[in-house]
GROMACS .gro file of C-alpha atoms in nm:
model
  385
    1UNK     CA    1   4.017   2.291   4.420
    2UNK     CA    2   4.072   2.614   4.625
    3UNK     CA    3   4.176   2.390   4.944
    4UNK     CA    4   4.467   2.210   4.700
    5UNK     CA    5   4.586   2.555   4.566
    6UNK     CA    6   4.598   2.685   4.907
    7UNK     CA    7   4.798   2.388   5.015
    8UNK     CA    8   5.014   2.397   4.734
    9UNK     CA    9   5.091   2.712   4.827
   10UNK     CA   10   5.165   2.688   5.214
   11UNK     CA   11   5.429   2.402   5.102
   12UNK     CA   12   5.592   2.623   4.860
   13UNK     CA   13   5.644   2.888   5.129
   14UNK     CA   14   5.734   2.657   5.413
   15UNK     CA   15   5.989   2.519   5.130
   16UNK     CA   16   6.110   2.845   5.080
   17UNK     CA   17   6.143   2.915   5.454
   18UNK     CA   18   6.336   2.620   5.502
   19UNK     CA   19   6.548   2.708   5.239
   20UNK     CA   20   6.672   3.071   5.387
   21UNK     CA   21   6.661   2.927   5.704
   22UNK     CA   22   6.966   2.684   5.573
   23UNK     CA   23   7.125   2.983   5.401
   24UNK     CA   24   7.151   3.176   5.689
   25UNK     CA   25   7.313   2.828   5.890
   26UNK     CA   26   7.531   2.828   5.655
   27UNK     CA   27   7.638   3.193   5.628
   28UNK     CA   28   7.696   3.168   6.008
   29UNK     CA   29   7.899   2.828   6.026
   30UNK     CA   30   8.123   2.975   5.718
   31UNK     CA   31   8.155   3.324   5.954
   32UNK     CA   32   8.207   3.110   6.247
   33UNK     CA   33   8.513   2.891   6.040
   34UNK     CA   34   8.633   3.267   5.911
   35UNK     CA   35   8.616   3.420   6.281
   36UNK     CA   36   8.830   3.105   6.401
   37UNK     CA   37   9.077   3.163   6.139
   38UNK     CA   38   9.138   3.496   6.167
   39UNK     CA   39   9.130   3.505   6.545
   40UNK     CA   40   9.444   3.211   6.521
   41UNK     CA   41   9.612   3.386   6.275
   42UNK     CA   42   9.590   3.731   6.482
   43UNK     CA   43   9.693   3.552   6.794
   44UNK     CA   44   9.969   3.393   6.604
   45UNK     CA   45  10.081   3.687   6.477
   46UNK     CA   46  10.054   3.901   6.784
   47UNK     CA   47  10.275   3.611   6.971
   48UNK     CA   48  10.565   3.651   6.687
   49UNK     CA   49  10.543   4.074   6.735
   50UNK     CA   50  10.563   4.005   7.116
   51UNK     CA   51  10.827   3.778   7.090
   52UNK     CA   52  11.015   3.987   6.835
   53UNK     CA   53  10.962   4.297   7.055
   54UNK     CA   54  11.097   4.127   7.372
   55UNK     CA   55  11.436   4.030   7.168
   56UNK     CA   56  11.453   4.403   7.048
   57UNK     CA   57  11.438   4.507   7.434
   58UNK     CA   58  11.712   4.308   7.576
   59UNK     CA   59  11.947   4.374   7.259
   60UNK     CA   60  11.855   4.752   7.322
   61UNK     CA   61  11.960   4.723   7.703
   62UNK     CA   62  12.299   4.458   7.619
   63UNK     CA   63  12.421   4.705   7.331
   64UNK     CA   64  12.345   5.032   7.583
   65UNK     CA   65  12.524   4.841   7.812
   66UNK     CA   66  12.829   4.756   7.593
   67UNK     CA   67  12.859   5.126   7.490
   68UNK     CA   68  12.869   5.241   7.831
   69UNK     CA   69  13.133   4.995   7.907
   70UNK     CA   70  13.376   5.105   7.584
   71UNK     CA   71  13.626   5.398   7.669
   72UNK     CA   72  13.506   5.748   7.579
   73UNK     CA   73  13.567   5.806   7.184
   74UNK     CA   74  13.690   6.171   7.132
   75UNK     CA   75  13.511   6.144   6.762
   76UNK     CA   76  13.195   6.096   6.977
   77UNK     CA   77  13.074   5.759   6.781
   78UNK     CA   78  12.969   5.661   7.161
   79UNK     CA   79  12.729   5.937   7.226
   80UNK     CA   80  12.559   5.876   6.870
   81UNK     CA   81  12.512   5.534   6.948
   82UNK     CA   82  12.330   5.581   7.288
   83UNK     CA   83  12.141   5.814   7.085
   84UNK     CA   84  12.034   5.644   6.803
   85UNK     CA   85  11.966   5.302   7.106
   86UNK     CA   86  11.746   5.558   7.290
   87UNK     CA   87  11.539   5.666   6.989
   88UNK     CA   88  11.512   5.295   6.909
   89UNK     CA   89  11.377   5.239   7.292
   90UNK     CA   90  11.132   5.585   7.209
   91UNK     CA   91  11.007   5.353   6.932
   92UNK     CA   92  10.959   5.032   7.147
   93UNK     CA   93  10.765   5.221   7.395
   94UNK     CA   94  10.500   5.360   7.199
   95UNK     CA   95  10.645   5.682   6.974
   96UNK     CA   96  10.637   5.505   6.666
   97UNK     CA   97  10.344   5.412   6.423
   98UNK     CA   98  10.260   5.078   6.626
   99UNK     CA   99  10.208   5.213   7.006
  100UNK     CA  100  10.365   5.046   7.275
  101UNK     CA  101  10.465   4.709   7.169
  102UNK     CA  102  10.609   4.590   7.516
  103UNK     CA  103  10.245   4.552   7.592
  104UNK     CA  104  10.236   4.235   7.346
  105UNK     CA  105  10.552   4.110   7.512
  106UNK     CA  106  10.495   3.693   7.656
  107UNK     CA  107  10.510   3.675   8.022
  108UNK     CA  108  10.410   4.078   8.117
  109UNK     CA  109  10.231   4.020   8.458
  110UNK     CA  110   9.911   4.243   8.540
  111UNK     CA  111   9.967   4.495   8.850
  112UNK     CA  112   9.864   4.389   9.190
  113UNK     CA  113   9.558   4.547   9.189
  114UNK     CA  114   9.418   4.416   8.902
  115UNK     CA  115   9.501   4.028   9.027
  116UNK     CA  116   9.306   4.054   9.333
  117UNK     CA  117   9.005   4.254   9.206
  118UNK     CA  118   8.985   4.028   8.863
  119UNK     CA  119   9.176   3.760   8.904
  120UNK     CA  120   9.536   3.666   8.759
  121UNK     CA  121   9.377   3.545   8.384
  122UNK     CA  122   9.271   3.874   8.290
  123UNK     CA  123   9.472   4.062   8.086
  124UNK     CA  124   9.290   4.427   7.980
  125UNK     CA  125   9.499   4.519   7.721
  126UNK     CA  126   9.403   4.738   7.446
  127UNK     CA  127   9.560   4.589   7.075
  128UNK     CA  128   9.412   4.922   6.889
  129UNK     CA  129   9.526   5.258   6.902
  130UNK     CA  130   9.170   5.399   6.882
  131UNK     CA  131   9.077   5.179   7.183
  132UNK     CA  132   9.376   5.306   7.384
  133UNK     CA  133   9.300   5.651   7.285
  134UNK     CA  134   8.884   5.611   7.391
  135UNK     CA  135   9.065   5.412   7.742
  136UNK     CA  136   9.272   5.748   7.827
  137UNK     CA  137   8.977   5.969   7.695
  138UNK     CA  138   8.784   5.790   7.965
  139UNK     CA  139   9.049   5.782   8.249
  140UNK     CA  140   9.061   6.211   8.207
  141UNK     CA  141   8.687   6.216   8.194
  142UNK     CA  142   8.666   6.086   8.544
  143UNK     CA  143   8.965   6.270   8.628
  144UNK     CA  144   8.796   6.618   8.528
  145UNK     CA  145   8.444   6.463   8.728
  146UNK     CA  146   8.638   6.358   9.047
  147UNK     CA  147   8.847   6.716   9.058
  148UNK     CA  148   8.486   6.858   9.041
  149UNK     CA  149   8.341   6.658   9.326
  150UNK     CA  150   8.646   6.743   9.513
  151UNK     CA  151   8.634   7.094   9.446
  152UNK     CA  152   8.272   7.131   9.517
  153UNK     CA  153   8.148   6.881   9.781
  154UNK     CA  154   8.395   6.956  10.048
  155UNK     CA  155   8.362   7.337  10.015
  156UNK     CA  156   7.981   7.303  10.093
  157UNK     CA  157   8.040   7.082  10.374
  158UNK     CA  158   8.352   7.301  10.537
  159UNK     CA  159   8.059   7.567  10.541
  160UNK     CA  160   7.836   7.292  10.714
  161UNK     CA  161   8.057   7.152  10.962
  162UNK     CA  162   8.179   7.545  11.091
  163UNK     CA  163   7.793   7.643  11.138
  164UNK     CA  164   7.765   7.346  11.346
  165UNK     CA  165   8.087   7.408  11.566
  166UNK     CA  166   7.910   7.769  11.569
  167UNK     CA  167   7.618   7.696  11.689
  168UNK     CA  168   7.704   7.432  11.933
  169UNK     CA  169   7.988   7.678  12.031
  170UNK     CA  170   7.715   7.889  12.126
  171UNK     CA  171   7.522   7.618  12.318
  172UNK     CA  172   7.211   7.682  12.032
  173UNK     CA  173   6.962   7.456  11.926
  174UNK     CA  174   6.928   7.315  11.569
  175UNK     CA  175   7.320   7.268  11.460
  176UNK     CA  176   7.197   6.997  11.221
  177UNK     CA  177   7.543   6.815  11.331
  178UNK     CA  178   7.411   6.447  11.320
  179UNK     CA  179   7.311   6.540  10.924
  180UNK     CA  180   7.644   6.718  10.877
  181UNK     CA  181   7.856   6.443  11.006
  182UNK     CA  182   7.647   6.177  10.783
  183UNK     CA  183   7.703   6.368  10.516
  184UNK     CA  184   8.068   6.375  10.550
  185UNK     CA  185   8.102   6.022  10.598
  186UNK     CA  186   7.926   5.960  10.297
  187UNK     CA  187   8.141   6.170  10.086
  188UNK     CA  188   8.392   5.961  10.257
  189UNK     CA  189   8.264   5.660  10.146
  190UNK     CA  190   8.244   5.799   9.779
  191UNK     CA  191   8.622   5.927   9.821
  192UNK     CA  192   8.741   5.594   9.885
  193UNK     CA  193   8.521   5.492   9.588
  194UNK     CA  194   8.708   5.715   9.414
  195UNK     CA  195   9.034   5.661   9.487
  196UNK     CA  196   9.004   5.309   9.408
  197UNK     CA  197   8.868   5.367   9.051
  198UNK     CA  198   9.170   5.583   8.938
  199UNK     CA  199   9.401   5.352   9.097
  200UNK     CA  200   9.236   5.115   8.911
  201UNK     CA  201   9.261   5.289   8.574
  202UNK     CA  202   9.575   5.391   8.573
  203UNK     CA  203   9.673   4.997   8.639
  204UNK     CA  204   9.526   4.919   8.326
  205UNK     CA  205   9.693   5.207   8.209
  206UNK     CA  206  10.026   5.152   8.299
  207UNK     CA  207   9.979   4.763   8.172
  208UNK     CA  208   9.899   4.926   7.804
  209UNK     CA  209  10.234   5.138   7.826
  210UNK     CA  210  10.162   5.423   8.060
  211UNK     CA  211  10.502   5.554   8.181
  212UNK     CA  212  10.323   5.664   8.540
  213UNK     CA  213  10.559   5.659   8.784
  214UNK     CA  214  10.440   5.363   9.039
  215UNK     CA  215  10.423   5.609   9.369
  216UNK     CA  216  10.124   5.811   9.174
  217UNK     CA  217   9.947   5.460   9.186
  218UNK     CA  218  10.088   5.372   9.564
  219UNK     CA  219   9.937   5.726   9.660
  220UNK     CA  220   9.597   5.593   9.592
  221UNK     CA  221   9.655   5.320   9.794
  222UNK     CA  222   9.747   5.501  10.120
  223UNK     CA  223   9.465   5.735  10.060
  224UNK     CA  224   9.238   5.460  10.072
  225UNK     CA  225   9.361   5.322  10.411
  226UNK     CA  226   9.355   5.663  10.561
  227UNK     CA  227   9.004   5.673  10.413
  228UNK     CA  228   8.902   5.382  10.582
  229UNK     CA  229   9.086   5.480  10.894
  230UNK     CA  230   8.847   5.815  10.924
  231UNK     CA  231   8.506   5.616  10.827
  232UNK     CA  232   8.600   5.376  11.177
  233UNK     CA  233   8.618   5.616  11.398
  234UNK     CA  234   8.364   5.811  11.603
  235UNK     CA  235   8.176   6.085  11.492
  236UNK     CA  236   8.136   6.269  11.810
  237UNK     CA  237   8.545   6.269  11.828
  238UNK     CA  238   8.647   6.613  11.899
  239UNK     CA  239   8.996   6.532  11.731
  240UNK     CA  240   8.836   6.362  11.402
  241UNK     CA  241   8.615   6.672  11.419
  242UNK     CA  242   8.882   6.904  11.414
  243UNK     CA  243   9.081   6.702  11.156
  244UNK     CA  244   8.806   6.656  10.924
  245UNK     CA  245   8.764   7.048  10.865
  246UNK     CA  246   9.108   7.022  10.738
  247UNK     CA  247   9.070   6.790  10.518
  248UNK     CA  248   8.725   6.935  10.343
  249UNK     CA  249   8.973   7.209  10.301
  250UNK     CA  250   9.261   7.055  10.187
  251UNK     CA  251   9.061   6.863   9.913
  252UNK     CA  252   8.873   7.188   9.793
  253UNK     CA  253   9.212   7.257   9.702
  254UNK     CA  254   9.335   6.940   9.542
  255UNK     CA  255   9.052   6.956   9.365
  256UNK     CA  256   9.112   7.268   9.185
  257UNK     CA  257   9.488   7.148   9.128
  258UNK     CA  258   9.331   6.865   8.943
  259UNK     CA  259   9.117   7.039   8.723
  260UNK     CA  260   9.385   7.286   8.632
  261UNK     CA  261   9.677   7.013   8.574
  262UNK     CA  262   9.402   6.805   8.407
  263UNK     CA  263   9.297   7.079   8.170
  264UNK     CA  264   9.677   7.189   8.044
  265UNK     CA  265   9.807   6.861   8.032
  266UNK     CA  266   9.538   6.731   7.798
  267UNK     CA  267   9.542   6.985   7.560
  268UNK     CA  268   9.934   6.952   7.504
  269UNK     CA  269   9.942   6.524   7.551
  270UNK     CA  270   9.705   6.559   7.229
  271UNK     CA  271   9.931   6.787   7.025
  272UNK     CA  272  10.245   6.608   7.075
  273UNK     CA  273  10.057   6.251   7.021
  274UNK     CA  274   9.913   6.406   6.700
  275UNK     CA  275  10.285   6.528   6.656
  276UNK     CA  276  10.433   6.162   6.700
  277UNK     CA  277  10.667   6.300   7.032
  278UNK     CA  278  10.495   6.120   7.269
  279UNK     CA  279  10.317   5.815   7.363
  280UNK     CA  280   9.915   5.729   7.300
  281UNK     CA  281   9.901   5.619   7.652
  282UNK     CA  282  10.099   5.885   7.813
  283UNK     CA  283   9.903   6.010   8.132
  284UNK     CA  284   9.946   6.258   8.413
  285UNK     CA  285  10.015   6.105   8.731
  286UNK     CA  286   9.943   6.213   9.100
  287UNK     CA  287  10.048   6.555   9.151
  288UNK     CA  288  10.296   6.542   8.813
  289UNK     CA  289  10.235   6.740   8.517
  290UNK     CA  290  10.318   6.780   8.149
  291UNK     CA  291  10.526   6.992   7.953
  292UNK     CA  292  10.809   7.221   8.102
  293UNK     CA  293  10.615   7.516   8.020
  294UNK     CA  294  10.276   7.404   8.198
  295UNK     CA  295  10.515   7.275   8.511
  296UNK     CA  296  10.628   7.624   8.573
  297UNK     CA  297  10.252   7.725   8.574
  298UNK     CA  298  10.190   7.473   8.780
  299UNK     CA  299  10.512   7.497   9.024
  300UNK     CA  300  10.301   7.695   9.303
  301UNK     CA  301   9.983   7.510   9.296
  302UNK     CA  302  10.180   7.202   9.348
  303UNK     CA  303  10.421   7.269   9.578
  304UNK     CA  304  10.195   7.460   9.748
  305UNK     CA  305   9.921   7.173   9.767
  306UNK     CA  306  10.195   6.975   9.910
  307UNK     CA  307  10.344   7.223  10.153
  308UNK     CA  308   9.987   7.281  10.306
  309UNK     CA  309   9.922   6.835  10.284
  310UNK     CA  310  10.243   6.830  10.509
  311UNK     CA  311  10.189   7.109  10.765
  312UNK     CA  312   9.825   6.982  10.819
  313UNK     CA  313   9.954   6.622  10.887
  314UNK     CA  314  10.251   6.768  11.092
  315UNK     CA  315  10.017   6.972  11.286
  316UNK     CA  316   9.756   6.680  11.388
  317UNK     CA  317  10.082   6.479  11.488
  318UNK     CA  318  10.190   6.751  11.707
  319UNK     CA  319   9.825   6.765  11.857
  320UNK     CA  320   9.783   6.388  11.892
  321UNK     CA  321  10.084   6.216  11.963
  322UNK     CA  322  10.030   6.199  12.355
  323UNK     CA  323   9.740   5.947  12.326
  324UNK     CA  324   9.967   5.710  12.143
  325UNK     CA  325  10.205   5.728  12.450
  326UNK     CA  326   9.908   5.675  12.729
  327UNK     CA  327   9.859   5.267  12.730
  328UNK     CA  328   9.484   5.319  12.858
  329UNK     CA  329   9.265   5.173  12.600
  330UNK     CA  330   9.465   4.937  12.453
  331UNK     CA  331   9.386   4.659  12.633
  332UNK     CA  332   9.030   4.808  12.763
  333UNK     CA  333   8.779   5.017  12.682
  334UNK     CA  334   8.924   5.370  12.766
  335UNK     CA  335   8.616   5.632  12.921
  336UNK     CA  336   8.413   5.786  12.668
  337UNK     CA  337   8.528   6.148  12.792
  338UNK     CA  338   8.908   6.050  12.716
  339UNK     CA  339   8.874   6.091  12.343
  340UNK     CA  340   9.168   5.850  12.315
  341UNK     CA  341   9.065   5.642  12.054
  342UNK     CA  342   8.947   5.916  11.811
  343UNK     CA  343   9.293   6.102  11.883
  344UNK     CA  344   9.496   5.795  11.852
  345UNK     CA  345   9.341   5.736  11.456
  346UNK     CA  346   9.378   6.089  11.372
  347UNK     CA  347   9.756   6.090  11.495
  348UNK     CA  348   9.737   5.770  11.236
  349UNK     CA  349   9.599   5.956  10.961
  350UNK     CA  350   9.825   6.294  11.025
  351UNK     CA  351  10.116   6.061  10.962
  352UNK     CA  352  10.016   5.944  10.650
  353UNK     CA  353   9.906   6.271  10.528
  354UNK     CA  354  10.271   6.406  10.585
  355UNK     CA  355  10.433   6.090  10.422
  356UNK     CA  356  10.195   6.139  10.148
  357UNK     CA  357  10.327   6.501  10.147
  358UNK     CA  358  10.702   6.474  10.139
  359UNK     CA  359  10.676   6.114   9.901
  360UNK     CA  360  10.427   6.407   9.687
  361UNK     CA  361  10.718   6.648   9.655
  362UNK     CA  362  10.965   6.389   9.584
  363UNK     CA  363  10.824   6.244   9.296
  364UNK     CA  364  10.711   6.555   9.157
  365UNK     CA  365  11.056   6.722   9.204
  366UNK     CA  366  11.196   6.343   9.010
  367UNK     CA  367  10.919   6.388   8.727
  368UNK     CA  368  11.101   6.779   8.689
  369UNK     CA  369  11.441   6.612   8.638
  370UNK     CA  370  11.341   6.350   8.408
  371UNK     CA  371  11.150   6.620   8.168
  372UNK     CA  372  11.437   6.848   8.209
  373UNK     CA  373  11.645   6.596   8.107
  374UNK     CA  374  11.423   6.422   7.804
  375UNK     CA  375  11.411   6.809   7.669
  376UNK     CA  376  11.766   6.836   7.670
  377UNK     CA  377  11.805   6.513   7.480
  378UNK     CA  378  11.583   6.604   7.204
  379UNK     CA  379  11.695   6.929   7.177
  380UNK     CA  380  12.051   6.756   7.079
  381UNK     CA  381  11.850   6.545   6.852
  382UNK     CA  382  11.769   6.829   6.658
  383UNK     CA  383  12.082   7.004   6.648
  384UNK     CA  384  12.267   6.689   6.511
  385UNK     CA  385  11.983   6.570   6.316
   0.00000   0.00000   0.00000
């Protein structure tokens, strides 16, 4: 009798098992069907806004371009239209409760770098603004962490690499420069690491309605074959030698610019996001900055930075430029005492340092204008609002 009751019982609960197990499948294929839905109806949707927000972009541009074809009005109907088409573009691009909706727009092609390091497919786009907001949160986290390593690291190893000139200078034993030179080509290493992350981020950046200016992303890009110029050529180079203690300096430097651009231009991007005046995905780019007010802090950290980029490059030039015109080595292997190949990849390197420079100052002086002239704008907003 106790066997059948025990029995009884183990079918009851293996009944009962069965029976939540088929709940549960059920639950699942019904949030499965729901998922599918939704997912359909979101994509269906988000084609229409895309769609919708492609049509706004070329009536915008046609009707900007049909008032700037009509004669001058003296009752100034003209100007109020480009106004009221350039608030309506503000709107498009991310200033209105929505983000940037050219993001959702068929047919937007991912940047360069994104097609060859994930394929053409993916598309990282961002369709909240909370995710866009975490995406630049991260972007000026590593911003603030590669100014520090930039700051930091090369300062130590400037003090490294002049003990070892020192001491070899003095024909001294134990100048540790084996050590010091591996140590600088692995910060080297991490540079071009580095450089390839943020140009990275601010692809994905600019694809979810960053208005970076392109040459801020192209910057990274020549810093990363200069980067990989340096790590190919020998260590015992007396001309890589004497160019790489100009560059520890020269990025001890940058690397305070950063932190200080990085630190201003936070603070304010979050107060005029919170204030609707500017876009969630807004960033500062390269050597640009933010506000007017924080540019004229910033005026002789930047020009400076770019002043001293362009006289180091001009100055290894100067230095270098006769091994590019003596044709031993080209062919052959040129003796070891010649130095010719170290010199000729430093000459490389100066010259893209001092295009770096001036293409630096350019864009920077370019990013002034534009502000200058996007203040002025809303400042007659407000006067004829």
């Amino acid at each position: 009798h106790g066997m059948d009751v025990k029995s009884s019982s183990s079918g009851r609960t293996s009944i009962d098992l069965t029976e939540k197990a088929t709940q549960l499948l059920s639950r699942c294929r019904a949030l499965s069907d729901r998922t599918a839905h939704h997912l359909k109806r979101s994509a269906a949707e988000t084609d229409d806004i895309g769609m919708e927000a492609k049509r706004l972009s070329v009536s915008i541009r046609e009707l900007k371009e049909s008032v700037k074809a009509e004669p001058p009005h003296s009752d100034g109907r003209g100007d109020e239209a480009m106004d009221l088409l350039d608030k309506a573009e503000r709107i498009l691009r991310g200033e209105g409760a929505g983000g940037d909706m050219r993001k959702l727009m068929p047919g937007k092609r991912s940047p360069a770098l994104l097609r060859l390091m994930l394929g053409n497919s993916t598309q990282p786009v961002a369709m909240r603004r909370e995710e866009s907001l975490k995406m630049k949160a991260e972007y000026y986290r590593f911003r603030s962490h590669v100014g520090w390593m930039f700051t930091i690291v090369p300062s130590v190893l400037l003090v490294f690499v002049y003990r070892a000139n020192a001491v070899e200078a003095n024909k001294e034993a134990y100048s540790l420069t084996p050590a010091v030179m591996c140590a600088v080509h692995m910060f080297l290493v991490w540079m071009m690491y580095a450089y390839t992350a943020l140009a990275l981020r601010e692809n994905v950046l600019k694809l979810n309605g960053s208005d970076i200016r392109p040459w801020w992303i192209h910057h990274h890009y020549w810093s990363i074959v200069s980067t990989i110029l340096l790590l190919t050529l020998p260590v015992d180079s007396r001309a890589v030698n004497a160019f790489l203690a100009k560059l520890l300096f020269w990025l001890s430097c940058q690397g305070l610019v950063i932190l200080l651009q990085n630190h201003y231009q936070r603070r304010r991007l979050y107060t005029r996001i919170a204030l609707g005046k500017s876009n969630v995905m807004d960033v500062v780019g390269g050597e640009s900055a933010g506000g007017m007010g924080q540019l004229y802090l910033l005026y002789p950290f930047l020009f400076g930075l770019q002043f001293l980029q362009f006289s180091i490059g001009a100055e290894i030039l100067l230095a270098n430029y006769k091994s590019i015109l003596d044709f031993t080595g080209y062919l052959d292997m040129e003796p070891h005492e010649a130095d010719l190949r170290g010199s000729r990849g430093v000459f490389y390197c100066g010259a893209m340092f001092a295009l770096m420079a001036m293409c630096n100052f350019k864009h920077t002086v370019l990013t002034i204008i534009q502000k200058r002239r996007v203040a002025k704008q809303r400042r007659h907003e407000r006067r004829t609002a």
